[in-house]
Amino acid sequence: MIDLIEHQTPVIALIGFDADTSATFVNCDFPGKIVMHFNNGLKMVSRWTSDKLNIVAIVSRSEITGPAGLPLREAITKKNLPDVPFFLVLNQFDDNLRHTALQAGVADVFKIPLSTDRIERKIDFIIANYDRIRITKAIFTPVIKNTGHWKRAFDILAASLALLILAPVFVVTYILIKVESKGPAFYYSLRAGTGYRVFKFYKFRSMYVDAEKRLKDLKHLNQYHIQKITDITDSPLPDSGLCAGCQASGKCSYPMFADHIQWCEKALQSSQKNNSSSRFFKLKNDPRITRIGNFIRNTSIDELPQLWNVLKGDMSIVGNRPLPLYEAEKLTTDKYILRFSAPAGITGLWQVQKRGKGEMSEDERLLLDNEYAANHSFINDLKLIMKTIPALLQKENV
């Protein structure tokens, strides 16, 4: 009887739920289906493959980028397991994070406390109509081109050799950053890459930790002549620990992390939310940048920790730059969605063609991303790499 249940009965898999939150699902009525609990995603995948469970939906109690969030969904895809509706249950989220999750292939997101009636109706409906929903979503999802074995092999070889050769540079940069200003030497933030996949993006810190206090006097220096600030890559949170836009929910939606310190990428632009819809922010000769920070930015040394991202498979050596979540959420129209079909990369077409010219508009930058996505190949990547070295030596900050 147990064997019959495991092999034929449709299963809704719950991952990481405690007694309180799982009680909602116990009280739900899923006709013809059973609910099975798993401590983590690895145990679920193991049982799924070994016992040939008929899993028809997965509900995970995890943050979007947590081990049982998008990384688990990607692992399921890589193992060629059936594509079933994948739901997330979060303590806090907003429309931006929900949008990002849906773009990454999550069927829906539920917020604690859970409603039994809503859970029943939503999960049953999506399970029953998932084939139709997948077709509809595919219309709006960029078709991801296969990067090929040569490109991946080159990425692994190049990143490994670079990390080995540049190890002294990492050590010296780490020491100089720590000596010049207080704060961590490394940090990571969340970025949207290929197919809107969210991952941890690593860099050296190049700004003072009190950079946020200096921002209000710098709006007139914006290289793109915009009022809304949308890309401060290593600005700290205000004293409350949350940007104004996240204080209502009690949790930051755009976090960056380093050691035991947390920043918010959107903290410096939330007060100007309605002033502009521009997507990029740059300053020429930004006084918030440390002396060593200015040097490592001009030489792109601050980007070197992303070699670890390349080894992990999050990025490639050449590709479109992965974007902060609040930038990516604005680029879901047909005009810009193509850029997300290409590999995310450390260097790319717009960095080579426009670096140092300063007058590049955000639309030019995005259209160059689209051009790369439409034409990228291993041979073209090698040509871009050869052009990247002289571009790195230019003095102007971009």
GROMACS .gro file of C-alpha atoms in nm, residues 6-396:
model
  391
    6GLU     CA    1   0.462   0.666  -0.322
    7HIS     CA    2   0.456   0.567  -0.688
    8GLN     CA    3   0.109   0.663  -0.808
    9THR     CA    4  -0.063   0.908  -0.574
   10PRO     CA    5   0.000   1.273  -0.659
   11VAL     CA    6   0.219   1.431  -0.392
   12ILE     CA    7   0.244   1.792  -0.278
   13ALA     CA    8   0.592   1.824  -0.126
   14LEU     CA    9   0.641   2.060   0.169
   15ILE     CA   10   0.999   2.166   0.242
   16GLY     CA   11   1.131   2.325   0.561
   17PHE     CA   12   0.799   2.380   0.738
   18ASP     CA   13   0.769   2.380   1.117
   19ALA     CA   14   0.465   2.249   1.304
   20ASP     CA   15   0.283   2.585   1.308
   21THR     CA   16   0.311   2.669   0.938
   22SER     CA   17   0.256   2.312   0.821
   23ALA     CA   18  -0.074   2.300   1.014
   24THR     CA   19  -0.231   2.514   0.742
   25PHE     CA   20  -0.158   2.247   0.482
   26VAL     CA   21  -0.280   1.968   0.709
   27ASN     CA   22  -0.617   2.143   0.718
   28CYS     CA   23  -0.626   2.190   0.340
   29ASP     CA   24  -0.832   1.964   0.116
   30PHE     CA   25  -0.637   1.864  -0.194
   31PRO     CA   26  -0.864   1.608  -0.367
   32GLY     CA   27  -0.678   1.296  -0.474
   33LYS     CA   28  -0.343   1.425  -0.345
   34ILE     CA   29  -0.136   1.371  -0.034
   35VAL     CA   30   0.099   1.610   0.146
   36MET     CA   31   0.450   1.490   0.231
   37HIS     CA   32   0.695   1.679   0.456
   38PHE     CA   33   1.070   1.704   0.393
   39ASN     CA   34   1.329   1.873   0.614
   40ASN     CA   35   1.518   2.014   0.316
   41GLY     CA   36   1.537   2.011  -0.061
   42LEU     CA   37   1.812   1.750  -0.080
   43LYS     CA   38   1.600   1.494   0.102
   44MET     CA   39   1.305   1.567  -0.123
   45VAL     CA   40   1.512   1.528  -0.440
   46SER     CA   41   1.664   1.206  -0.306
   47ARG     CA   42   1.322   1.054  -0.231
   48TRP     CA   43   1.183   1.184  -0.559
   49THR     CA   44   1.448   1.004  -0.762
   50SER     CA   45   1.498   0.690  -0.553
   51ASP     CA   46   1.130   0.618  -0.477
   52LYS     CA   47   0.995   0.763  -0.804
   53LEU     CA   48   0.745   0.980  -0.621
   54ASN     CA   49   0.468   1.137  -0.826
   55ILE     CA   50   0.534   1.492  -0.704
   56VAL     CA   51   0.291   1.737  -0.865
   57ALA     CA   52   0.381   2.053  -0.670
   58ILE     CA   53   0.652   2.181  -0.434
   59VAL     CA   54   0.590   2.434  -0.157
   60SER     CA   55   0.911   2.559   0.004
   61ARG     CA   56   0.947   2.759   0.324
   62SER     CA   57   1.248   2.958   0.210
   63GLU     CA   58   1.373   3.300   0.111
   64ILE     CA   59   1.394   3.355  -0.264
   65THR     CA   60   1.772   3.309  -0.276
   66GLY     CA   61   1.789   3.061   0.012
   67PRO     CA   62   1.903   2.699  -0.043
   68ALA     CA   63   1.542   2.583  -0.074
   69GLY     CA   64   1.443   2.879  -0.293
   70LEU     CA   65   1.553   2.947  -0.651
   71PRO     CA   66   1.873   2.739  -0.614
   72LEU     CA   67   1.658   2.433  -0.537
   73ARG     CA   68   1.436   2.494  -0.839
   74GLU     CA   69   1.745   2.522  -1.059
   75ALA     CA   70   1.886   2.199  -0.913
   76ILE     CA   71   1.560   2.019  -0.996
   77THR     CA   72   1.582   2.144  -1.354
   78LYS     CA   73   1.945   2.034  -1.390
   79LYS     CA   74   1.855   1.683  -1.269
   80ASN     CA   75   1.590   1.662  -1.544
   81LEU     CA   76   1.315   1.600  -1.292
   82PRO     CA   77   0.958   1.683  -1.397
   83ASP     CA   78   0.872   2.051  -1.422
   84VAL     CA   79   0.608   2.101  -1.152
   85PRO     CA   80   0.467   2.416  -0.989
   86PHE     CA   81   0.714   2.557  -0.735
   87PHE     CA   82   0.575   2.781  -0.459
   88LEU     CA   83   0.758   2.987  -0.197
   89VAL     CA   84   0.632   3.081   0.150
   90LEU     CA   85   0.798   3.391   0.298
   91ASN     CA   86   0.769   3.596   0.614
   92GLN     CA   87   0.793   3.924   0.424
   93PHE     CA   88   0.800   4.022   0.059
   94ASP     CA   89   0.692   4.305  -0.166
   95ASP     CA   90   0.581   4.335  -0.528
   96ASN     CA   91   0.940   4.369  -0.648
   97LEU     CA   92   1.059   4.042  -0.497
   98ARG     CA   93   0.741   3.864  -0.602
   99HIS     CA   94   0.791   3.986  -0.958
  100THR     CA   95   1.152   3.866  -0.955
  101ALA     CA   96   1.046   3.524  -0.823
  102LEU     CA   97   0.778   3.486  -1.090
  103GLN     CA   98   1.022   3.584  -1.363
  104ALA     CA   99   1.261   3.316  -1.234
  105GLY     CA  100   0.995   3.048  -1.271
  106VAL     CA  101   0.827   3.037  -0.930
  107ALA     CA  102   0.455   2.961  -0.970
  108ASP     CA  103   0.348   3.191  -0.686
  109VAL     CA  104   0.459   3.338  -0.354
  110PHE     CA  105   0.263   3.318  -0.028
  111LYS     CA  106   0.311   3.536   0.277
  112ILE     CA  107   0.287   3.433   0.642
  113PRO     CA  108   0.026   3.405   0.795
  114LEU     CA  109  -0.120   3.161   0.546
  115SER     CA  110  -0.485   3.139   0.447
  116THR     CA  111  -0.615   2.782   0.415
  117ASP     CA  112  -0.878   2.881   0.161
  118ARG     CA  113  -0.633   3.074  -0.058
  119ILE     CA  114  -0.371   2.796  -0.040
  120GLU     CA  115  -0.628   2.535  -0.146
  121ARG     CA  116  -0.768   2.733  -0.437
  122LYS     CA  117  -0.436   2.864  -0.567
  123ILE     CA  118  -0.236   2.542  -0.553
  124ASP     CA  119  -0.518   2.326  -0.692
  125PHE     CA  120  -0.581   2.572  -0.976
  126ILE     CA  121  -0.213   2.598  -1.077
  127ILE     CA  122  -0.162   2.220  -1.062
  128ALA     CA  123  -0.468   2.164  -1.282
  129ASN     CA  124  -0.368   2.432  -1.534
  130TYR     CA  125   0.010   2.423  -1.515
  131ASP     CA  126   0.068   2.315  -1.877
  132ARG     CA  127  -0.133   2.612  -2.002
  133ILE     CA  128   0.037   2.848  -1.754
  134ARG     CA  129   0.383   2.734  -1.865
  135ILE     CA  130   0.300   2.806  -2.230
  136THR     CA  131   0.172   3.153  -2.139
  137LYS     CA  132   0.480   3.232  -1.931
  138ALA     CA  133   0.710   3.109  -2.206
  139ILE     CA  134   0.583   3.386  -2.432
  140PHE     CA  135   0.724   3.646  -2.193
  141THR     CA  136   1.040   3.459  -2.091
  142PRO     CA  137   1.362   3.511  -2.288
  143VAL     CA  138   1.485   3.206  -2.477
  144ILE     CA  139   1.824   3.130  -2.323
  145LYS     CA  140   2.087   3.038  -2.581
  146ASN     CA  141   2.311   2.746  -2.490
  147THR     CA  142   2.652   2.886  -2.398
  148GLY     CA  143   2.825   2.574  -2.525
  149HIS     CA  144   3.091   2.348  -2.380
  150TRP     CA  145   3.379   2.551  -2.522
  151LYS     CA  146   3.265   2.869  -2.352
  152ARG     CA  147   3.209   2.696  -2.016
  153ALA     CA  148   3.545   2.517  -2.038
  154PHE     CA  149   3.715   2.846  -2.118
  155ASP     CA  150   3.541   3.017  -1.825
  156ILE     CA  151   3.655   2.751  -1.578
  157LEU     CA  152   4.013   2.749  -1.709
  158ALA     CA  153   4.041   3.129  -1.728
  159ALA     CA  154   3.887   3.192  -1.387
  160SER     CA  155   4.100   2.924  -1.219
  161LEU     CA  156   4.425   3.055  -1.369
  162ALA     CA  157   4.330   3.415  -1.293
  163LEU     CA  158   4.253   3.338  -0.928
  164LEU     CA  159   4.586   3.158  -0.894
  165ILE     CA  160   4.794   3.425  -1.068
  166LEU     CA  161   4.614   3.717  -0.906
  167ALA     CA  162   4.619   3.577  -0.552
  168PRO     CA  163   4.885   3.837  -0.446
  169VAL     CA  164   4.664   4.115  -0.587
  170PHE     CA  165   4.372   3.989  -0.378
  171VAL     CA  166   4.587   3.990  -0.063
  172VAL     CA  167   4.732   4.338  -0.121
  173THR     CA  168   4.391   4.486  -0.214
  174TYR     CA  169   4.231   4.332   0.094
  175ILE     CA  170   4.497   4.484   0.321
  176LEU     CA  171   4.481   4.830   0.159
  177ILE     CA  172   4.101   4.846   0.184
  178LYS     CA  173   4.107   4.746   0.550
  179VAL     CA  174   4.386   4.996   0.631
  180GLU     CA  175   4.231   5.297   0.455
  181SER     CA  176   3.874   5.277   0.586
  182LYS     CA  177   3.668   5.084   0.833
  183GLY     CA  178   3.434   4.814   0.713
  184PRO     CA  179   3.458   4.482   0.527
  185ALA     CA  180   3.683   4.434   0.225
  186PHE     CA  181   3.435   4.210   0.038
  187TYR     CA  182   3.059   4.225   0.001
  188TYR     CA  183   2.792   4.053  -0.203
  189SER     CA  184   2.458   4.171  -0.331
  190LEU     CA  185   2.176   4.003  -0.519
  191ARG     CA  186   2.183   4.027  -0.897
  192ALA     CA  187   1.955   3.908  -1.179
  193GLY     CA  188   2.148   3.727  -1.450
  194THR     CA  189   2.063   3.489  -1.733
  195GLY     CA  190   1.689   3.424  -1.751
  196TYR     CA  191   1.636   3.657  -1.450
  197ARG     CA  192   1.813   3.401  -1.228
  198VAL     CA  193   1.908   3.562  -0.895
  199PHE     CA  194   2.251   3.495  -0.743
  200LYS     CA  195   2.508   3.638  -0.499
  201PHE     CA  196   2.738   3.886  -0.675
  202TYR     CA  197   3.080   3.947  -0.516
  203LYS     CA  198   3.298   4.261  -0.526
  204PHE     CA  199   3.568   4.447  -0.333
  205ARG     CA  200   3.430   4.743  -0.136
  206SER     CA  201   3.534   5.074  -0.293
  207MET     CA  202   3.327   5.331  -0.099
  208TYR     CA  203   3.341   5.470   0.253
  209VAL     CA  204   3.094   5.304   0.486
  210ASP     CA  205   2.929   5.644   0.551
  211ALA     CA  206   2.878   5.711   0.178
  212GLU     CA  207   2.501   5.736   0.221
  213LYS     CA  208   2.536   6.052   0.432
  214ARG     CA  209   2.715   6.228   0.145
  215LEU     CA  210   2.465   6.144  -0.127
  216LYS     CA  211   2.218   6.434  -0.096
  217ASP     CA  212   2.482   6.686  -0.200
  218LEU     CA  213   2.585   6.487  -0.507
  219LYS     CA  214   2.267   6.457  -0.716
  220HIS     CA  215   2.380   6.728  -0.957
  221LEU     CA  216   2.688   6.521  -1.048
  222ASN     CA  217   2.486   6.234  -1.191
  223GLN     CA  218   2.653   6.128  -1.517
  224TYR     CA  219   2.320   6.023  -1.668
  225HIS     CA  220   2.145   6.349  -1.564
  226ILE     CA  221   1.870   6.183  -1.363
  227GLN     CA  222   1.718   6.257  -1.027
  228LYS     CA  223   1.632   5.912  -0.906
  229ILE     CA  224   1.925   5.713  -0.770
  230THR     CA  225   1.905   5.353  -0.872
  231ASP     CA  226   2.251   5.201  -0.851
  232ILE     CA  227   2.475   5.264  -0.552
  233THR     CA  228   2.662   4.939  -0.529
  234ASP     CA  229   2.810   4.961  -0.184
  235SER     CA  230   2.606   5.213   0.015
  236PRO     CA  231   2.515   5.125   0.373
  237LEU     CA  232   2.179   5.111   0.536
  238PRO     CA  233   2.059   5.399   0.753
  239ASP     CA  234   2.081   5.362   1.130
  240SER     CA  235   1.748   5.182   1.145
  241GLY     CA  236   1.896   4.898   0.939
  242LEU     CA  237   1.626   4.937   0.670
  243CYS     CA  238   1.568   5.173   0.381
  244ALA     CA  239   1.248   5.376   0.392
  245GLY     CA  240   1.076   5.154   0.137
  246CYS     CA  241   1.130   4.843   0.346
  247GLN     CA  242   1.057   4.976   0.694
  248ALA     CA  243   0.685   4.898   0.661
  249SER     CA  244   0.751   4.530   0.597
  250GLY     CA  245   1.026   4.510   0.855
  251LYS     CA  246   1.270   4.346   0.614
  252CYS     CA  247   1.506   4.474   0.345
  253SER     CA  248   1.411   4.366  -0.006
  254TYR     CA  249   1.742   4.466  -0.168
  255PRO     CA  250   2.012   4.347   0.074
  256MET     CA  251   2.387   4.326   0.040
  257PHE     CA  252   2.603   4.142   0.288
  258ALA     CA  253   2.963   4.146   0.410
  259ASP     CA  254   3.088   3.974   0.723
  260HIS     CA  255   2.826   4.071   0.981
  261ILE     CA  256   2.731   4.397   0.806
  262GLN     CA  257   2.424   4.451   0.588
  263TRP     CA  258   2.360   4.731   0.339
  264CYS     CA  259   2.062   4.821   0.122
  265GLU     CA  260   2.117   4.898  -0.245
  266LYS     CA  261   1.795   5.093  -0.270
  267ALA     CA  262   1.834   5.294   0.050
  268LEU     CA  263   1.972   5.597  -0.135
  269GLN     CA  264   1.696   5.633  -0.390
  270SER     CA  265   1.373   5.535  -0.210
  271SER     CA  266   1.294   5.895  -0.105
  272GLN     CA  267   1.292   5.997  -0.474
  273LYS     CA  268   1.084   5.701  -0.589
  274ASN     CA  269   0.834   5.905  -0.791
  275ASN     CA  270   1.076   6.150  -0.949
  276SER     CA  271   1.213   5.936  -1.229
  277SER     CA  272   1.205   5.591  -1.386
  278SER     CA  273   1.566   5.597  -1.501
  279ARG     CA  274   1.754   5.274  -1.452
  280PHE     CA  275   2.120   5.373  -1.404
  281PHE     CA  276   2.314   5.600  -1.175
  282LYS     CA  277   2.680   5.700  -1.211
  283LEU     CA  278   2.892   5.984  -1.076
  284LYS     CA  279   3.209   6.124  -1.226
  285ASN     CA  280   3.491   6.157  -0.971
  286ASP     CA  281   3.259   6.048  -0.690
  287PRO     CA  282   3.404   6.180  -0.360
  288ARG     CA  283   3.240   5.895  -0.169
  289ILE     CA  284   3.492   5.656  -0.321
  290THR     CA  285   3.807   5.584  -0.121
  291ARG     CA  286   4.150   5.640  -0.272
  292ILE     CA  287   4.213   5.270  -0.310
  293GLY     CA  288   3.850   5.237  -0.422
  294ASN     CA  289   3.908   5.483  -0.706
  295PHE     CA  290   4.214   5.287  -0.816
  296ILE     CA  291   4.050   4.946  -0.805
  297ARG     CA  292   3.747   5.081  -0.994
  298ASN     CA  293   3.958   5.238  -1.271
  299THR     CA  294   4.158   4.918  -1.306
  300SER     CA  295   3.851   4.695  -1.248
  301ILE     CA  296   4.027   4.519  -0.960
  302ASP     CA  297   3.704   4.562  -0.763
  303GLU     CA  298   3.548   4.314  -1.007
  304LEU     CA  299   3.802   4.037  -0.944
  305PRO     CA  300   3.595   3.856  -0.676
  306GLN     CA  301   3.346   3.782  -0.954
  307LEU     CA  302   3.592   3.520  -1.079
  308TRP     CA  303   3.442   3.309  -0.801
  309ASN     CA  304   3.099   3.368  -0.958
  310VAL     CA  305   3.241   3.243  -1.288
  311LEU     CA  306   3.372   2.925  -1.128
  312LYS     CA  307   3.033   2.866  -0.964
  313GLY     CA  308   2.859   2.905  -1.300
  314ASP     CA  309   2.665   3.217  -1.202
  315MET     CA  310   2.844   3.422  -1.468
  316SER     CA  311   3.076   3.395  -1.764
  317ILE     CA  312   3.395   3.590  -1.837
  318VAL     CA  313   3.209   3.769  -2.119
  319GLY     CA  314   2.840   3.856  -2.109
  320ASN     CA  315   2.586   4.118  -2.013
  321ARG     CA  316   2.633   4.268  -1.670
  322PRO     CA  317   2.396   4.117  -1.411
  323LEU     CA  318   2.164   4.384  -1.272
  324PRO     CA  319   2.044   4.475  -0.923
  325LEU     CA  320   1.693   4.346  -0.862
  326TYR     CA  321   1.538   4.693  -0.869
  327GLU     CA  322   1.689   4.755  -1.215
  328ALA     CA  323   1.596   4.412  -1.351
  329GLU     CA  324   1.234   4.449  -1.242
  330LYS     CA  325   1.197   4.745  -1.482
  331LEU     CA  326   1.336   4.555  -1.781
  332THR     CA  327   1.057   4.307  -1.849
  333THR     CA  328   0.923   4.468  -2.167
  334ASP     CA  329   0.991   4.327  -2.515
  335LYS     CA  330   1.236   4.613  -2.575
  336TYR     CA  331   1.482   4.494  -2.311
  337ILE     CA  332   1.398   4.133  -2.224
  338LEU     CA  333   1.641   3.996  -2.486
  339ARG     CA  334   1.942   4.100  -2.277
  340PHE     CA  335   1.852   3.837  -2.018
  341SER     CA  336   1.878   3.554  -2.272
  342ALA     CA  337   2.256   3.593  -2.285
  343PRO     CA  338   2.509   3.482  -2.023
  344ALA     CA  339   2.577   3.723  -1.739
  345GLY     CA  340   2.940   3.831  -1.753
  346ILE     CA  341   3.227   4.029  -1.604
  347THR     CA  342   3.290   4.222  -1.924
  348GLY     CA  343   3.075   4.273  -2.230
  349LEU     CA  344   3.000   4.467  -2.545
  350TRP     CA  345   2.899   4.800  -2.394
  351GLN     CA  346   3.200   4.812  -2.162
  352VAL     CA  347   3.434   4.776  -2.459
  353GLN     CA  348   3.257   4.999  -2.710
  354LYS     CA  349   3.163   5.287  -2.482
  355ARG     CA  350   3.403   5.276  -2.189
  356GLY     CA  351   3.556   5.617  -2.120
  357LYS     CA  352   3.330   5.813  -2.354
  358GLY     CA  353   3.096   5.919  -2.076
  359GLU     CA  354   2.811   6.029  -2.302
  360MET     CA  355   2.655   5.682  -2.327
  361SER     CA  356   2.286   5.690  -2.244
  362GLU     CA  357   2.109   5.414  -2.057
  363ASP     CA  358   1.916   5.321  -2.374
  364GLU     CA  359   2.245   5.283  -2.563
  365ARG     CA  360   2.374   5.060  -2.289
  366LEU     CA  361   2.066   4.839  -2.294
  367LEU     CA  362   2.055   4.819  -2.673
  368LEU     CA  363   2.419   4.709  -2.676
  369ASP     CA  364   2.320   4.440  -2.426
  370ASN     CA  365   2.049   4.327  -2.667
  371GLU     CA  366   2.298   4.329  -2.955
  372TYR     CA  367   2.533   4.104  -2.760
  373ALA     CA  368   2.249   3.868  -2.665
  374ALA     CA  369   2.144   3.832  -3.029
  375ASN     CA  370   2.495   3.768  -3.165
  376HIS     CA  371   2.708   3.621  -2.888
  377SER     CA  372   2.937   3.328  -2.965
  378PHE     CA  373   3.261   3.186  -2.830
  379ILE     CA  374   3.464   3.346  -3.113
  380ASN     CA  375   3.303   3.687  -3.058
  381ASP     CA  376   3.371   3.655  -2.686
  382LEU     CA  377   3.743   3.603  -2.752
  383LYS     CA  378   3.747   3.918  -2.966
  384LEU     CA  379   3.578   4.115  -2.686
  385ILE     CA  380   3.833   3.989  -2.433
  386MET     CA  381   4.115   4.120  -2.653
  387LYS     CA  382   3.945   4.460  -2.666
  388THR     CA  383   3.874   4.469  -2.293
  389ILE     CA  384   4.237   4.512  -2.180
  390PRO     CA  385   4.293   4.856  -2.340
  391ALA     CA  386   3.946   4.961  -2.226
  392LEU     CA  387   4.042   4.889  -1.866
  393LEU     CA  388   4.334   5.132  -1.886
  394GLN     CA  389   4.114   5.434  -1.965
  395LYS     CA  390   4.095   5.690  -1.688
  396GLU     CA  391   3.732   5.788  -1.689
   0.00000   0.00000   0.00000
